C-alpha positions as protocol buffer text, in pm:
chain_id: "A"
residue {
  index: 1
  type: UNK
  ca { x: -2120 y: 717 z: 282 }
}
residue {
  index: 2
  type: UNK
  ca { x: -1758 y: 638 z: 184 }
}
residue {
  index: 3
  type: UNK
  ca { x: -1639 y: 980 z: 408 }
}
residue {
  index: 4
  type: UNK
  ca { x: -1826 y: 768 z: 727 }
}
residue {
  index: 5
  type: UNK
  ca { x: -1740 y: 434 z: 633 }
}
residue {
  index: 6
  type: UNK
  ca { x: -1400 y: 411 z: 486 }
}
residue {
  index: 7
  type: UNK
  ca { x: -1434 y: 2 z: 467 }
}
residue {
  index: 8
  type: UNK
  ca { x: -1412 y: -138 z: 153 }
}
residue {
  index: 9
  type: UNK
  ca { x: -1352 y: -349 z: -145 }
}
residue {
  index: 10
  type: UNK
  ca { x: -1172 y: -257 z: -421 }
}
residue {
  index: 11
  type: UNK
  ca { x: -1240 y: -385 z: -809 }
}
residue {
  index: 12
  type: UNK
  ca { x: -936 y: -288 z: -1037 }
}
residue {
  index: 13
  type: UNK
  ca { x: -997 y: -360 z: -1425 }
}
residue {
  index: 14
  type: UNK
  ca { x: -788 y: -490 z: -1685 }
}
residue {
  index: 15
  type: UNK
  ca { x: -619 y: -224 z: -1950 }
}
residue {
  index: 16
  type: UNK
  ca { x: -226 y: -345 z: -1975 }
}
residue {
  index: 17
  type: UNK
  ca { x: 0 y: -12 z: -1946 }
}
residue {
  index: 18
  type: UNK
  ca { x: -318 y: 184 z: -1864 }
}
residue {
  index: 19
  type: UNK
  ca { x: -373 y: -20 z: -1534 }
}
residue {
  index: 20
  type: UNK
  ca { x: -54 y: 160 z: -1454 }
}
residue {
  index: 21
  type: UNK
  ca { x: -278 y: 416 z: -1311 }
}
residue {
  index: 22
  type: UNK
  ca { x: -416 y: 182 z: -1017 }
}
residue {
  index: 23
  type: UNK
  ca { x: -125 y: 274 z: -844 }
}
residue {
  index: 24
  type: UNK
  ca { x: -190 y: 644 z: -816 }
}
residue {
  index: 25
  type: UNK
  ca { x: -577 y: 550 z: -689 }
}
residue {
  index: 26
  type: UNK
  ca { x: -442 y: 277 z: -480 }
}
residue {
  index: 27
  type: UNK
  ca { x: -237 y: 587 z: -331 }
}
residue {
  index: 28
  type: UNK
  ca { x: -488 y: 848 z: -264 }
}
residue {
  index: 29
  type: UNK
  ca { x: -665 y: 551 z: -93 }
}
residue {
  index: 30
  type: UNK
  ca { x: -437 y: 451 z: 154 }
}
residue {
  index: 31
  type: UNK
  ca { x: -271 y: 799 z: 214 }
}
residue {
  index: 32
  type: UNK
  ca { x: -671 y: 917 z: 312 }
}
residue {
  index: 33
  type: UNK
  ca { x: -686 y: 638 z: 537 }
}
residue {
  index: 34
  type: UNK
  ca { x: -964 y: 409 z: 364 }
}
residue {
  index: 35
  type: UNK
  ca { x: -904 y: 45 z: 499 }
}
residue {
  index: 36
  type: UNK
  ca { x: -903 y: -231 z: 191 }
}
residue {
  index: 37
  type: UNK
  ca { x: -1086 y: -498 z: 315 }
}
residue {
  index: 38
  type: UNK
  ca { x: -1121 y: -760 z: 7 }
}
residue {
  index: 39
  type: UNK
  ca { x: -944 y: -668 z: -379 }
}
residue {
  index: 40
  type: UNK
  ca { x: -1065 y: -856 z: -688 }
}
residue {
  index: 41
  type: UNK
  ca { x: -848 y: -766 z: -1018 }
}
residue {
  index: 42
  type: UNK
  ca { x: -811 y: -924 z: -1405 }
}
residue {
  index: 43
  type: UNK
  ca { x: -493 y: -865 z: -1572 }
}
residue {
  index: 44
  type: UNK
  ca { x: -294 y: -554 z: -1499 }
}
residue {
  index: 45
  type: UNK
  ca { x: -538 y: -443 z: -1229 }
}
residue {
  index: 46
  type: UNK
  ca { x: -465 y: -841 z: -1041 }
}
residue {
  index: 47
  type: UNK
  ca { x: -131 y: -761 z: -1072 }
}
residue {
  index: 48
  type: UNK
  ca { x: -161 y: -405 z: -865 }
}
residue {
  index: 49
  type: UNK
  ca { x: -397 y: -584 z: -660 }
}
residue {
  index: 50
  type: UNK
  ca { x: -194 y: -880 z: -559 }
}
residue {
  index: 51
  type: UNK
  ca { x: 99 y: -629 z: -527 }
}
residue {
  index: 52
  type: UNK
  ca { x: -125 y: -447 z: -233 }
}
residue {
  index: 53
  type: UNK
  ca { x: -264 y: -762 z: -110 }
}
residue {
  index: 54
  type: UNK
  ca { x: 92 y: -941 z: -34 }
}
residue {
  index: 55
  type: UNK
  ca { x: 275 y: -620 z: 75 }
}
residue {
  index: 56
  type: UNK
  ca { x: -66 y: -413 z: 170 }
}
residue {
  index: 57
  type: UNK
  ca { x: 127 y: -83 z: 79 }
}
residue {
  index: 58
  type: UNK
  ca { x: 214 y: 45 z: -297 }
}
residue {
  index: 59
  type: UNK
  ca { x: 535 y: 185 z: -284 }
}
residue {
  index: 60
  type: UNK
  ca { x: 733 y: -69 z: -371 }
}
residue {
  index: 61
  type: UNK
  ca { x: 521 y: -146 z: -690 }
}
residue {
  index: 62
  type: UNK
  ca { x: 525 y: 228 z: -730 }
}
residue {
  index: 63
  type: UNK
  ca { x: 912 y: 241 z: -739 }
}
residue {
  index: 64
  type: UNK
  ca { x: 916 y: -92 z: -958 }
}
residue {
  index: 65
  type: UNK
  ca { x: 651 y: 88 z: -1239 }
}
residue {
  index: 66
  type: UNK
  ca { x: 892 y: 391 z: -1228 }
}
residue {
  index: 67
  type: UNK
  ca { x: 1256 y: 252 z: -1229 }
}
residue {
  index: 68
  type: UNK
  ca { x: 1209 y: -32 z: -1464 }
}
residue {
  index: 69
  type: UNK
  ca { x: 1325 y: -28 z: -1774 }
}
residue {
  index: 70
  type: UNK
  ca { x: 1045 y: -105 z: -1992 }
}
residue {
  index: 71
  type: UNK
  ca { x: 1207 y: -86 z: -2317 }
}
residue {
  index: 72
  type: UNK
  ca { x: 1516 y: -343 z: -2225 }
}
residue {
  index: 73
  type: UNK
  ca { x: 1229 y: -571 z: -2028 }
}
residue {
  index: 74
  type: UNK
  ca { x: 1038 y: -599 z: -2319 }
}
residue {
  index: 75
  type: UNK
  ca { x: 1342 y: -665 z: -2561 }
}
residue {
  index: 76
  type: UNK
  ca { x: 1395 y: -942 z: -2343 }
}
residue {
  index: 77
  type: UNK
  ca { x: 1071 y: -1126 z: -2422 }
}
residue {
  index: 78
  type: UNK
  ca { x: 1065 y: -1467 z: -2588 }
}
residue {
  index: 79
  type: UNK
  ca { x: 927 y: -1385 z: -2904 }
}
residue {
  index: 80
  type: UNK
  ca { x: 972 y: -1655 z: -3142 }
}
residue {
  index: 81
  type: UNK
  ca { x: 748 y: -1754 z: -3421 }
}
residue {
  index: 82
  type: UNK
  ca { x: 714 y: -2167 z: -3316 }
}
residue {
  index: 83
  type: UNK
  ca { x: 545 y: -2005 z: -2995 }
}
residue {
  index: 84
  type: UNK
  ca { x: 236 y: -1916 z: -3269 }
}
residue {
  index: 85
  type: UNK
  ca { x: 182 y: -2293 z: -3254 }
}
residue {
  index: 86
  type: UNK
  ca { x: 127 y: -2295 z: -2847 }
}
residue {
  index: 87
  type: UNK
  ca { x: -142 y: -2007 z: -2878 }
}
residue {
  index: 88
  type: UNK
  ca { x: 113 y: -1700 z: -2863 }
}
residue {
  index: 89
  type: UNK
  ca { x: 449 y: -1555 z: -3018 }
}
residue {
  index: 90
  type: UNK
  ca { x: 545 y: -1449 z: -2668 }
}
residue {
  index: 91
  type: UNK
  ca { x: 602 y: -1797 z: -2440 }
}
residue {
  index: 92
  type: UNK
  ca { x: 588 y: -1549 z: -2114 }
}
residue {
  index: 93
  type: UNK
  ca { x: 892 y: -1728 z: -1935 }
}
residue {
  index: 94
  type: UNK
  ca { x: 1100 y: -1362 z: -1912 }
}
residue {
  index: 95
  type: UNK
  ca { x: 719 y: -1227 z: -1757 }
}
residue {
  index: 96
  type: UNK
  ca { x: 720 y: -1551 z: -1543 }
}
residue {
  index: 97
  type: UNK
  ca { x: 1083 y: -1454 z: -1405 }
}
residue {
  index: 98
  type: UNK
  ca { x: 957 y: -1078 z: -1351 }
}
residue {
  index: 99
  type: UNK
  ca { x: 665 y: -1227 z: -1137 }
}
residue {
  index: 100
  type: UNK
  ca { x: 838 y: -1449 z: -938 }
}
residue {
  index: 101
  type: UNK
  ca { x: 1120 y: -1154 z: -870 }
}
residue {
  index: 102
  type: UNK
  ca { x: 812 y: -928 z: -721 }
}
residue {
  index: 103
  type: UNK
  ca { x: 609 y: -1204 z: -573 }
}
residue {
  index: 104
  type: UNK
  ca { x: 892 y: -1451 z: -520 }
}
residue {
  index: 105
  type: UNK
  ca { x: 675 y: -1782 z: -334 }
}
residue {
  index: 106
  type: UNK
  ca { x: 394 y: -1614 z: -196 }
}
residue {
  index: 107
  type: UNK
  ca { x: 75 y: -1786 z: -200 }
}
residue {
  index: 108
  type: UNK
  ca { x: -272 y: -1641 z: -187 }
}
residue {
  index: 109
  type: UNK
  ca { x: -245 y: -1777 z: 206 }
}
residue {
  index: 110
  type: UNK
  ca { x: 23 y: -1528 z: 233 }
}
residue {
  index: 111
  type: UNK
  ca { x: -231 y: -1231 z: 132 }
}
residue {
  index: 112
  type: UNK
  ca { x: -274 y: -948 z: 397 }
}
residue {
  index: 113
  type: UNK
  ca { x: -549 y: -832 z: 214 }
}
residue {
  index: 114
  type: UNK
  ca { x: -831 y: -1102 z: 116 }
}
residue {
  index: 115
  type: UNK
  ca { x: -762 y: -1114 z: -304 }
}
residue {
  index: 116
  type: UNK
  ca { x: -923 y: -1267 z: -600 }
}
residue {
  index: 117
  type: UNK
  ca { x: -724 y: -1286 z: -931 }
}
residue {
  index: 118
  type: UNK
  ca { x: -974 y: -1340 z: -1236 }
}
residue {
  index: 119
  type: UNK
  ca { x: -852 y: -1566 z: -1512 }
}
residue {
  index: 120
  type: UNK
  ca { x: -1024 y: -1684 z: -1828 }
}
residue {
  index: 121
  type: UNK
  ca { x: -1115 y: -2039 z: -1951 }
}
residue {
  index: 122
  type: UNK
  ca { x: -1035 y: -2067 z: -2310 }
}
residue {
  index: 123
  type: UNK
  ca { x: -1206 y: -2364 z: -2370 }
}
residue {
  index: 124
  type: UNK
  ca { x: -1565 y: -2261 z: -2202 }
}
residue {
  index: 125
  type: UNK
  ca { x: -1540 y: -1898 z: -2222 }
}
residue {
  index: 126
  type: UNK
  ca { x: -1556 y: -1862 z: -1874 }
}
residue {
  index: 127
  type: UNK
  ca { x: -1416 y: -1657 z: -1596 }
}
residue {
  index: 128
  type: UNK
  ca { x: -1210 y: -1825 z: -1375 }
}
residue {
  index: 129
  type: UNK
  ca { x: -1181 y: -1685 z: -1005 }
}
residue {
  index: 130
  type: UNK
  ca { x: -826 y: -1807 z: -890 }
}
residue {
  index: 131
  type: UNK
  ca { x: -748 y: -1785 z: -472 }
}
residue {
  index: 132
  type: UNK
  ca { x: -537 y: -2071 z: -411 }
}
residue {
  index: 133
  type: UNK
  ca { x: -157 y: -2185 z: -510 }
}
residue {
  index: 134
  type: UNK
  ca { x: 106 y: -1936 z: -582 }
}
residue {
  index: 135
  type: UNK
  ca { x: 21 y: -1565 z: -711 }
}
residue {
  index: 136
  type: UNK
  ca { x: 290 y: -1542 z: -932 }
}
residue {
  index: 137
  type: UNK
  ca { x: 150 y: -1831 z: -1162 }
}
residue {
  index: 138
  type: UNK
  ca { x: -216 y: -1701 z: -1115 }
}
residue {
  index: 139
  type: UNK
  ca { x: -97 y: -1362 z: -1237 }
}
residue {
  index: 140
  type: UNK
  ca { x: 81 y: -1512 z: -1528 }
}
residue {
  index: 141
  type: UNK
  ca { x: -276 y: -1613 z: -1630 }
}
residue {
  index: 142
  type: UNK
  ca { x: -485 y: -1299 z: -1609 }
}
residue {
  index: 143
  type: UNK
  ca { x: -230 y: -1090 z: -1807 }
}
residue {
  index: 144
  type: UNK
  ca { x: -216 y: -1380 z: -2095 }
}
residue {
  index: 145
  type: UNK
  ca { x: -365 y: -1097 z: -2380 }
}
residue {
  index: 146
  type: UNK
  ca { x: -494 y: -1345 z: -2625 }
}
residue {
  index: 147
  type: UNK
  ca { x: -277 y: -1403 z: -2927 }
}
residue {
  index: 148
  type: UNK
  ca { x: 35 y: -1212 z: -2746 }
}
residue {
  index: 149
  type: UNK
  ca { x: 90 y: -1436 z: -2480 }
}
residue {
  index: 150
  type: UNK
  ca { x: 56 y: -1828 z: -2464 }
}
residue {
  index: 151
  type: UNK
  ca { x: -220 y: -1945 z: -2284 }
}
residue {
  index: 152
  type: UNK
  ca { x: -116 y: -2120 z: -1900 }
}
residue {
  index: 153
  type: UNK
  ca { x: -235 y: -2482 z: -1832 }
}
residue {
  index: 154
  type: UNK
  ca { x: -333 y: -2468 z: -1484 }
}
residue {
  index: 155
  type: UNK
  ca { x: -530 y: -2819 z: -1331 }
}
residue {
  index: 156
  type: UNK
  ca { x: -730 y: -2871 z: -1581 }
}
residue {
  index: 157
  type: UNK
  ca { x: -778 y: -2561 z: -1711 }
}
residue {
  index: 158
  type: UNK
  ca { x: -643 y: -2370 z: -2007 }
}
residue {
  index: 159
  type: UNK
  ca { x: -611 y: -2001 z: -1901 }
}
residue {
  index: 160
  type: UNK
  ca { x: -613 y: -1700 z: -2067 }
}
residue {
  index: 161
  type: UNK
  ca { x: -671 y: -1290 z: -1977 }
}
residue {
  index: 162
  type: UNK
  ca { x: -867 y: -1230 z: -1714 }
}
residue {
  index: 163
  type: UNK
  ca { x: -1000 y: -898 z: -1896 }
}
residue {
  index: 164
  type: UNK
  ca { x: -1122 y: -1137 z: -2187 }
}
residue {
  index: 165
  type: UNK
  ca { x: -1427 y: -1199 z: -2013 }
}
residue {
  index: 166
  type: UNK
  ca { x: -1446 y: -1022 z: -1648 }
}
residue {
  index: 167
  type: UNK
  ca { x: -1246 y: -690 z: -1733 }
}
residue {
  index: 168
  type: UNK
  ca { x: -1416 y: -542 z: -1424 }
}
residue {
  index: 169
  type: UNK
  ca { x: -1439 y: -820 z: -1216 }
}
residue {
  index: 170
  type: UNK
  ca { x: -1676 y: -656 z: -946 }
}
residue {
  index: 171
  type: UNK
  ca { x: -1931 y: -933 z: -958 }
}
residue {
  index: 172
  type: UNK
  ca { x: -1715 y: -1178 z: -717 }
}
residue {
  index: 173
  type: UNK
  ca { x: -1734 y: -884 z: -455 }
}
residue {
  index: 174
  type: UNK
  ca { x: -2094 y: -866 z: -488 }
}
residue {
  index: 175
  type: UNK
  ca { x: -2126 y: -1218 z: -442 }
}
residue {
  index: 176
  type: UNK
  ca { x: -1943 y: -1220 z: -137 }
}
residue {
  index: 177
  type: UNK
  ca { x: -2188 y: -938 z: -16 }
}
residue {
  index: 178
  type: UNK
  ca { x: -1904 y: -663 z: 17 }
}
residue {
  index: 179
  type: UNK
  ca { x: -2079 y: -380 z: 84 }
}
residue {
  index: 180
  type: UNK
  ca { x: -1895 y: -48 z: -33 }
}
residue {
  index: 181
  type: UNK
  ca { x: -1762 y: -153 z: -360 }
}
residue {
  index: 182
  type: UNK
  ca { x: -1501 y: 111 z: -555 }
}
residue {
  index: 183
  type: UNK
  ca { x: -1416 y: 33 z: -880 }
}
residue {
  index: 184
  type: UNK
  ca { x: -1100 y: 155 z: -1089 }
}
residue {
  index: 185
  type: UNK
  ca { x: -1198 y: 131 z: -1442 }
}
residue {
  index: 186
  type: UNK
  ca { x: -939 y: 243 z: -1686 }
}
residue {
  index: 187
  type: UNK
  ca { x: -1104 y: 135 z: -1987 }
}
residue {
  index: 188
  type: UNK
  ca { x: -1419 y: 357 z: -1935 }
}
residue {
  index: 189
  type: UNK
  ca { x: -1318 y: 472 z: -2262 }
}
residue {
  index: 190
  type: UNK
  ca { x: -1169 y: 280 z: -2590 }
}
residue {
  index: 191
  type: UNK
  ca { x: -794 y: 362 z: -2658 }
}
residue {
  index: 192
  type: UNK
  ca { x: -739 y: 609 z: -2919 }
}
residue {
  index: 193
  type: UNK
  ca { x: -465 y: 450 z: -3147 }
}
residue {
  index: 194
  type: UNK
  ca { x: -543 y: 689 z: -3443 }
}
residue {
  index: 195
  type: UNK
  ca { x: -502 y: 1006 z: -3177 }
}
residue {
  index: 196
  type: UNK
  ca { x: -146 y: 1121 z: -3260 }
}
residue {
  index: 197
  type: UNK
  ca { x: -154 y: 1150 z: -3622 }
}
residue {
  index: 198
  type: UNK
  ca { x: -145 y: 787 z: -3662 }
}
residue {
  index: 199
  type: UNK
  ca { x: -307 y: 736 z: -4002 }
}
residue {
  index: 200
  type: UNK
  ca { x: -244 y: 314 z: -4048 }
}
residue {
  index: 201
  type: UNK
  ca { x: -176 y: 24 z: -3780 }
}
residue {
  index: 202
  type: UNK
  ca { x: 24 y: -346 z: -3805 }
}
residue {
  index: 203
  type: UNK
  ca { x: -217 y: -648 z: -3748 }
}
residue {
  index: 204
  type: UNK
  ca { x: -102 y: -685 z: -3357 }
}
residue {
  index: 205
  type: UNK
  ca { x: -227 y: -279 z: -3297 }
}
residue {
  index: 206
  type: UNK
  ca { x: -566 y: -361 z: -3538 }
}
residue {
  index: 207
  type: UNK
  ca { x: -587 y: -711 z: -3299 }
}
residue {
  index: 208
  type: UNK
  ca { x: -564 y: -529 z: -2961 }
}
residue {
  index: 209
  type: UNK
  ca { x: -737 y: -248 z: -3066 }
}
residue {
  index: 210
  type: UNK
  ca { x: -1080 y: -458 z: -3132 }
}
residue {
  index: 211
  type: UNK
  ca { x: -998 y: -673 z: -2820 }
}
residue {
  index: 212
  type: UNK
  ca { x: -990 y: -298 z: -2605 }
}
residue {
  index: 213
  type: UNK
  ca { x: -1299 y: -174 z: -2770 }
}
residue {
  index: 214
  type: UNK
  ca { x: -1475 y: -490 z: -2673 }
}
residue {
  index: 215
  type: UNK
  ca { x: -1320 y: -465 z: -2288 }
}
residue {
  index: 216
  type: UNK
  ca { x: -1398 y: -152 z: -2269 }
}
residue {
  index: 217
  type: UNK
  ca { x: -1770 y: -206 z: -2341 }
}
residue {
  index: 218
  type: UNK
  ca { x: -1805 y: -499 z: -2109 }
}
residue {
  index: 219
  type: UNK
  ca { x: -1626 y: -339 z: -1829 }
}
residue {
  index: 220
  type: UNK
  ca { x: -1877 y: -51 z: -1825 }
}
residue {
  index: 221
  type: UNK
  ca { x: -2142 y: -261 z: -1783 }
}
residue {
  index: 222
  type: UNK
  ca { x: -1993 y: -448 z: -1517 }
}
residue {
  index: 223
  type: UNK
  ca { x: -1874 y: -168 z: -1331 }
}
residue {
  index: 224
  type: UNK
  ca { x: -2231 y: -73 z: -1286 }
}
residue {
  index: 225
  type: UNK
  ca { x: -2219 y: -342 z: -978 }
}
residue {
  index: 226
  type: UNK
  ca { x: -1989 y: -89 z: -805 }
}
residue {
  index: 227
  type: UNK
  ca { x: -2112 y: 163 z: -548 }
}
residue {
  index: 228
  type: UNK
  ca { x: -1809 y: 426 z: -688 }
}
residue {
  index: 229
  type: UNK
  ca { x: -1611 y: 381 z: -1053 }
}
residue {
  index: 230
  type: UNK
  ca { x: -1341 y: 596 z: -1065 }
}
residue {
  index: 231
  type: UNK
  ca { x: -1270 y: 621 z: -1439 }
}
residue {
  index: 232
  type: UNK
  ca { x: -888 y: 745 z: -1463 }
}
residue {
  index: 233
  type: UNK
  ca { x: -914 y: 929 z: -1804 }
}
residue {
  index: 234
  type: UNK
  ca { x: -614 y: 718 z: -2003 }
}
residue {
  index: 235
  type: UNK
  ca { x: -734 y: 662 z: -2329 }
}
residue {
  index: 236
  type: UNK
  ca { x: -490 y: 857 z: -2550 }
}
residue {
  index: 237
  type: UNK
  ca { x: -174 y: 598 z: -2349 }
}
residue {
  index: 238
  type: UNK
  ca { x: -99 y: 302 z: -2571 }
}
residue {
  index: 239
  type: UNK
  ca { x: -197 y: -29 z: -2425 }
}
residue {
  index: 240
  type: UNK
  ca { x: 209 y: -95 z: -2443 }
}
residue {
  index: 241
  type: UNK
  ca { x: 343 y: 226 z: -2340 }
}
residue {
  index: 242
  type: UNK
  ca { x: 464 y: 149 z: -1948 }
}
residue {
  index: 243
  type: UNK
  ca { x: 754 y: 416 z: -1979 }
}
residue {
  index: 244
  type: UNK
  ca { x: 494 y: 675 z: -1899 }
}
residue {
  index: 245
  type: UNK
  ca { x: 462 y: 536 z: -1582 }
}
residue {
  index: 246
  type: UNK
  ca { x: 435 y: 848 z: -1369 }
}
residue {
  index: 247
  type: UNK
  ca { x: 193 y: 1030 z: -1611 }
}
residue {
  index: 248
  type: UNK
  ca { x: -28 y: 695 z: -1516 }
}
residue {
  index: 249
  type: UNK
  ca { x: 1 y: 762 z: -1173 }
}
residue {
  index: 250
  type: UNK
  ca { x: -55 y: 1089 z: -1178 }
}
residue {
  index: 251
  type: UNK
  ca { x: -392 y: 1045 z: -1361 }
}
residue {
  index: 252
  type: UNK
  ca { x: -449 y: 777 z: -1121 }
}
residue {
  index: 253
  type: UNK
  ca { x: -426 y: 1003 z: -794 }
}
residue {
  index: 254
  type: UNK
  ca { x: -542 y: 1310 z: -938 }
}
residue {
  index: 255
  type: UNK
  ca { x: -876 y: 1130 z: -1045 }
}
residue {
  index: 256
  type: UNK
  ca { x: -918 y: 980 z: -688 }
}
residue {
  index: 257
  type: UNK
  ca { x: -864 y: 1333 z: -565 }
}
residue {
  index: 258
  type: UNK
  ca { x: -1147 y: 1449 z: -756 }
}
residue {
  index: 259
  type: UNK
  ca { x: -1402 y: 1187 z: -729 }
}
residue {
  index: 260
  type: UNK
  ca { x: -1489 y: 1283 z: -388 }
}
residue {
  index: 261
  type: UNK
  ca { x: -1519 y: 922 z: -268 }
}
């Protein structure tokens, strides 16, 4: 169907570093000619997806995933132990500069590509579908990991990570009747933290790890709404490991290659 009809809409899941790996599918995608008619993303895979949506190509975010340095970027975060009383011990304004430097005042009005950027609603639980006002801030909610980041106030809403409660966000393409649906899940599988010998973990790893296990269990289900998951096998990459950025993409591409979509 897919080789005959190359229209379609893409899902991209949540999975922090391992959403790195979107980039490779996104890739394959584009360099067989399939035309991207409507994206839908929560966390890392909104931020690939707004990326594509804005610029509708991947190099540039390509480039960006590859050149940055990930280890001074995160030095640079706002850690500070007040920001425990707002909900996070990161505050996210260093992320919130990164966004705006990629995105600078684009709007979803701005999108080439049709995009919906999945939030959730702290207070109700909720999944929030975001496609108005600027993508930077929208972003800066669906990659608020709970606990990590502070939570954005946005209206009247306080807003969280997408992938707490839509990790595979393919229901909002199914209610807008999009036909050929392909999924990029890369938390098909739970992350294995103990898989290099690692015998104990700090209270963040032990937090993240149960909030993974959980996403990765939801996001199977939901990825059952898809026509086509493609399941990038990334388990054994650390949820914070963005330095092995062209492993991710490799993984990415090579499992397009082979999921003869």
């Amino acid at each position: 169907m897919f080789k005959r009809n190359k229209k379609i809409g893409l899902v991209l899941s949540s999975g922090a570093a391992k959403g790195v790996a979107h980039i490779g599918v996104i890739d394959y995608l584009l360099q067989n000619d399939y035309q991207i008619e409507y994206i839908c993303g929560s966390s890392i895979g909104a931020l690939v997806g707004a990326y594509l949506s804005i610029y509708k190509d991947i190099k540039g975010l390509k480039r960006i995933a590859i050149e940055t340095d990930w280890k001074l970027l995160l030095g640079l975060m706002d850690i500070n132990i007040i920001n425990l009383y707002q909900g996070g011990i990161i505050a996210g304004k260093k992320i919130e500069e990164f966004l705006k430097e990629i995105f600078k005042d684009n709007t979803f009005q701005d999108c080439k590509i049709p995009l919906i950027i999945v939030a959730t609603d702290l207070k109700t639980g909720k999944p929030i579908e975001i496609e108005t006002g600027e993508i930077w801030q929208a972003l800066r909610a669906s990659i608020a990991i709970p606990g990590i980041f502070t939570p954005l106030k946005l209206q009247e809403n306080t807003l969280i990570d997408g992938g707490v409660s839509m990790p595979m966000p393919s229901y909002y393409l199914k209610k807008r009747k999009v036909k050929n649906i392909i999924g990029v899940n890369v938390l098909s599988e739970p992350p294995q933290i103990f898989s290099q010998g690692k015998s104990e973990i700090n209270i963040i790893e032990n937090l993240l790890q149960s909030l993974f296990i959980m996403e990765s269990t939801i996001a199977n289900e939901q990825a059952r709404l898809c026509r086509k998951t493609i399941n990038p096998p990334v388990s054994h990459i650390p949820f914070y490991d963005f330095t092995r950025a062209i492993e991710l993409i490799e993984i990415g591409y090579q499992t397009a290659q082979r999921s003869a979509i």
